[in-house]
Amino acid sequence: MSITNIEAIRELAANAGLEVEYWGWRGEKEQVSPETLAAVLDALGLSANTDDEVTASTVAFEERPWRRTVPACTTVRAGSSASVFIHVPHGSAVTAEVRLEDGTVRQLEQVDNWVDPRSIDGALVGRATFAVPTDLPTGWHSISASVGEGAAAVEPAESGTLIVVPTTTPWPEQRSWGLFTQLYQLRSSTSWGIGDLRDLSVLTAWGAERDADFVLVNPLNANPPVSPLEPSPYLPTSRQFVDPLILNIDWAAVFVGERAPLSASTIELLSGLAAAAIVGNGVDTIDRDEAWALKEPALRALFEAWRSANVVDDEFEDFRRASGEPLERFGVFCAISRVHGRDSREWPGELATASGAEVLPFAIAHAEDTEFHVWLQCLLEVQARRVQSEARAAGMSLGVVHDLPVGVHAGGADAWSFGAAMARGVTVGVPADQYNQFGQNWSQPPWRPDMLAELGYAPYRDMLRAVFRNSGAVRIDHILGFFRLWWIPEGNTAKDGCFVRTDAEAMLGILALEAERAGAVVIGEDLGTVPPEARDALAERGMLGASVLWFEWDENGVPLAAEDYRRACLATVTTHDLPPTAGFLALEHLDVRERLGLLEGSVEDARAEETETISKVVDQLRASGLVGEDPSNEDLVVALHEYLAASSAQLFGVGVSDLAGDRRGVNQPGTADEYPNWRVPMTDASGRLVLLEELLASPLAARIAASSARSE
């Protein structure tokens, strides 16, 4: 890299959406190095490794909008005034129209707004301004333009997406409490070594009986169907499709049996596999590979029975037709991964992207395997719909709440399918903070904001529609990514990255539009270093934030009073990046971080600081009359939930691991295999493995549920 004009690269970076400086967690302003800026700009298609490249990229960036007749995408709030710029040969007449989602066509009115023409490739290009009608309905529309007039007019050669979005999202019907859990931990006596959708149904029924309104689950997104399966639910292969590992085999057998009687040999096979799989419930690890090794042959046997019957399955055909090309591509990805491995970056070049020359021939040659993976998604839809339907019928106003992870695997199905929409050479994470002083690298490629706009946000829309289906609300993990994301160039440490801004107005507006259509609540996980404008934007849209008791303090350094919690939030005592409450009180997280070398300072200082934090919170509980002078660990766990149950938060969540008295965290941020992240089964207070039936019958679960259920 040979940059001498540092100000020029900083100016280009700032114009392209990069934040060239930011406030660190210690309150100091940090400057992003020119080398990091150049690497991030390169991921955005702007070369900036020399002064000449910076100059050329600056010109190219400024000319981008002038090279399009119609903007690729325009987002406007319903009822608001807005305008669009149409670029045509200077002096040419132009007309523009909007085609609504229902096919209705409206002409746009040109308004006076003189802008000097610009020379592009030696020719002058003019800019005409058109007003967007304020009475357009919300929805996905398009704008097109015709250049010339009368017989000389040409058909629109280019169109752009116009998205009219609502101003707010649905709000929870009532103040209420619910549960949150890692689904894979809900192992019951009938589980195949891992929690499944029937186990989720059992939990929702238990919660509904105790006036809970929802159950929030970890992301249920898909893994490639080959070992080794990725344990992290926050690093899926796709955010649009679901993990077949959570299928309940008994329910699947009923689904098939209603369409094609199962043979004796198939029933015998299922019985044998079930007997082998249930053994996994007693193992002190969540072994996804072993569970899939048993579930896959069971599902393939059921698929063969379904397919051989040659029945017309309207449910399957309707689902396949509605899901369209993205589902077909996902099925092909799964089929290829079974031959060439789970990471598309290691596939032969002609298969390495969805548009590769050999993808179609491969799909034809492996049509049955492709259909199998498409069929699995239909099964998942049927089972997920059943769980949500039963939850709502039992009285839950929200039912299942899904969790949308911040990104996907760099070699997974979405990265393979979306091509240029994903940035290359960078991953996302977060800079250093109090709890992760080396920063975090999540090993996920970000979407390119500019390419999302070029695609009219279609990949984003399809992803949202998938996660909103069969849910009463959606939690958006790290919703700050809708405002800015921490991009880390390959080869850099997690601390040496750069914030890249996204079009928050478009991201939140489309989120509001799809939430409105689904009738679902939005919960944005806004923990960490949060710009004030981000929380203001969420509140303005009627979106809830997230509040964790251990992070909520007033300006005097006192734990936030229950009545001072913001109303627009989901409040919880803990989160998946901390141990369950009993473990936090016992400083389990510090023991782990010390053992793994994740503390920058001395362990003594860390323990003293955390002990003081806990002591202040206990003093608050005592002042509220919730505990006495010498409370037990269990008493404190119950009291903390009772404290939040009385808060002003609209929603209050109780961790299922807290119901069990568990102490082990499911995830230690900043680690991979150093800690068994996302593979820790649930245990009780003594460290004994506990099944779902035992947990729900425990006195501790009853105490916490009773303290959490509250009057309006």
Coordinates of C-alpha atoms in Angstrom, one line a residue, residues 116 204 591:
D116 CA -26.4 21.2 -13.5
T204 CA -45.1 -23.6 25.0
D591 CA -13.7 -18.7 36.0

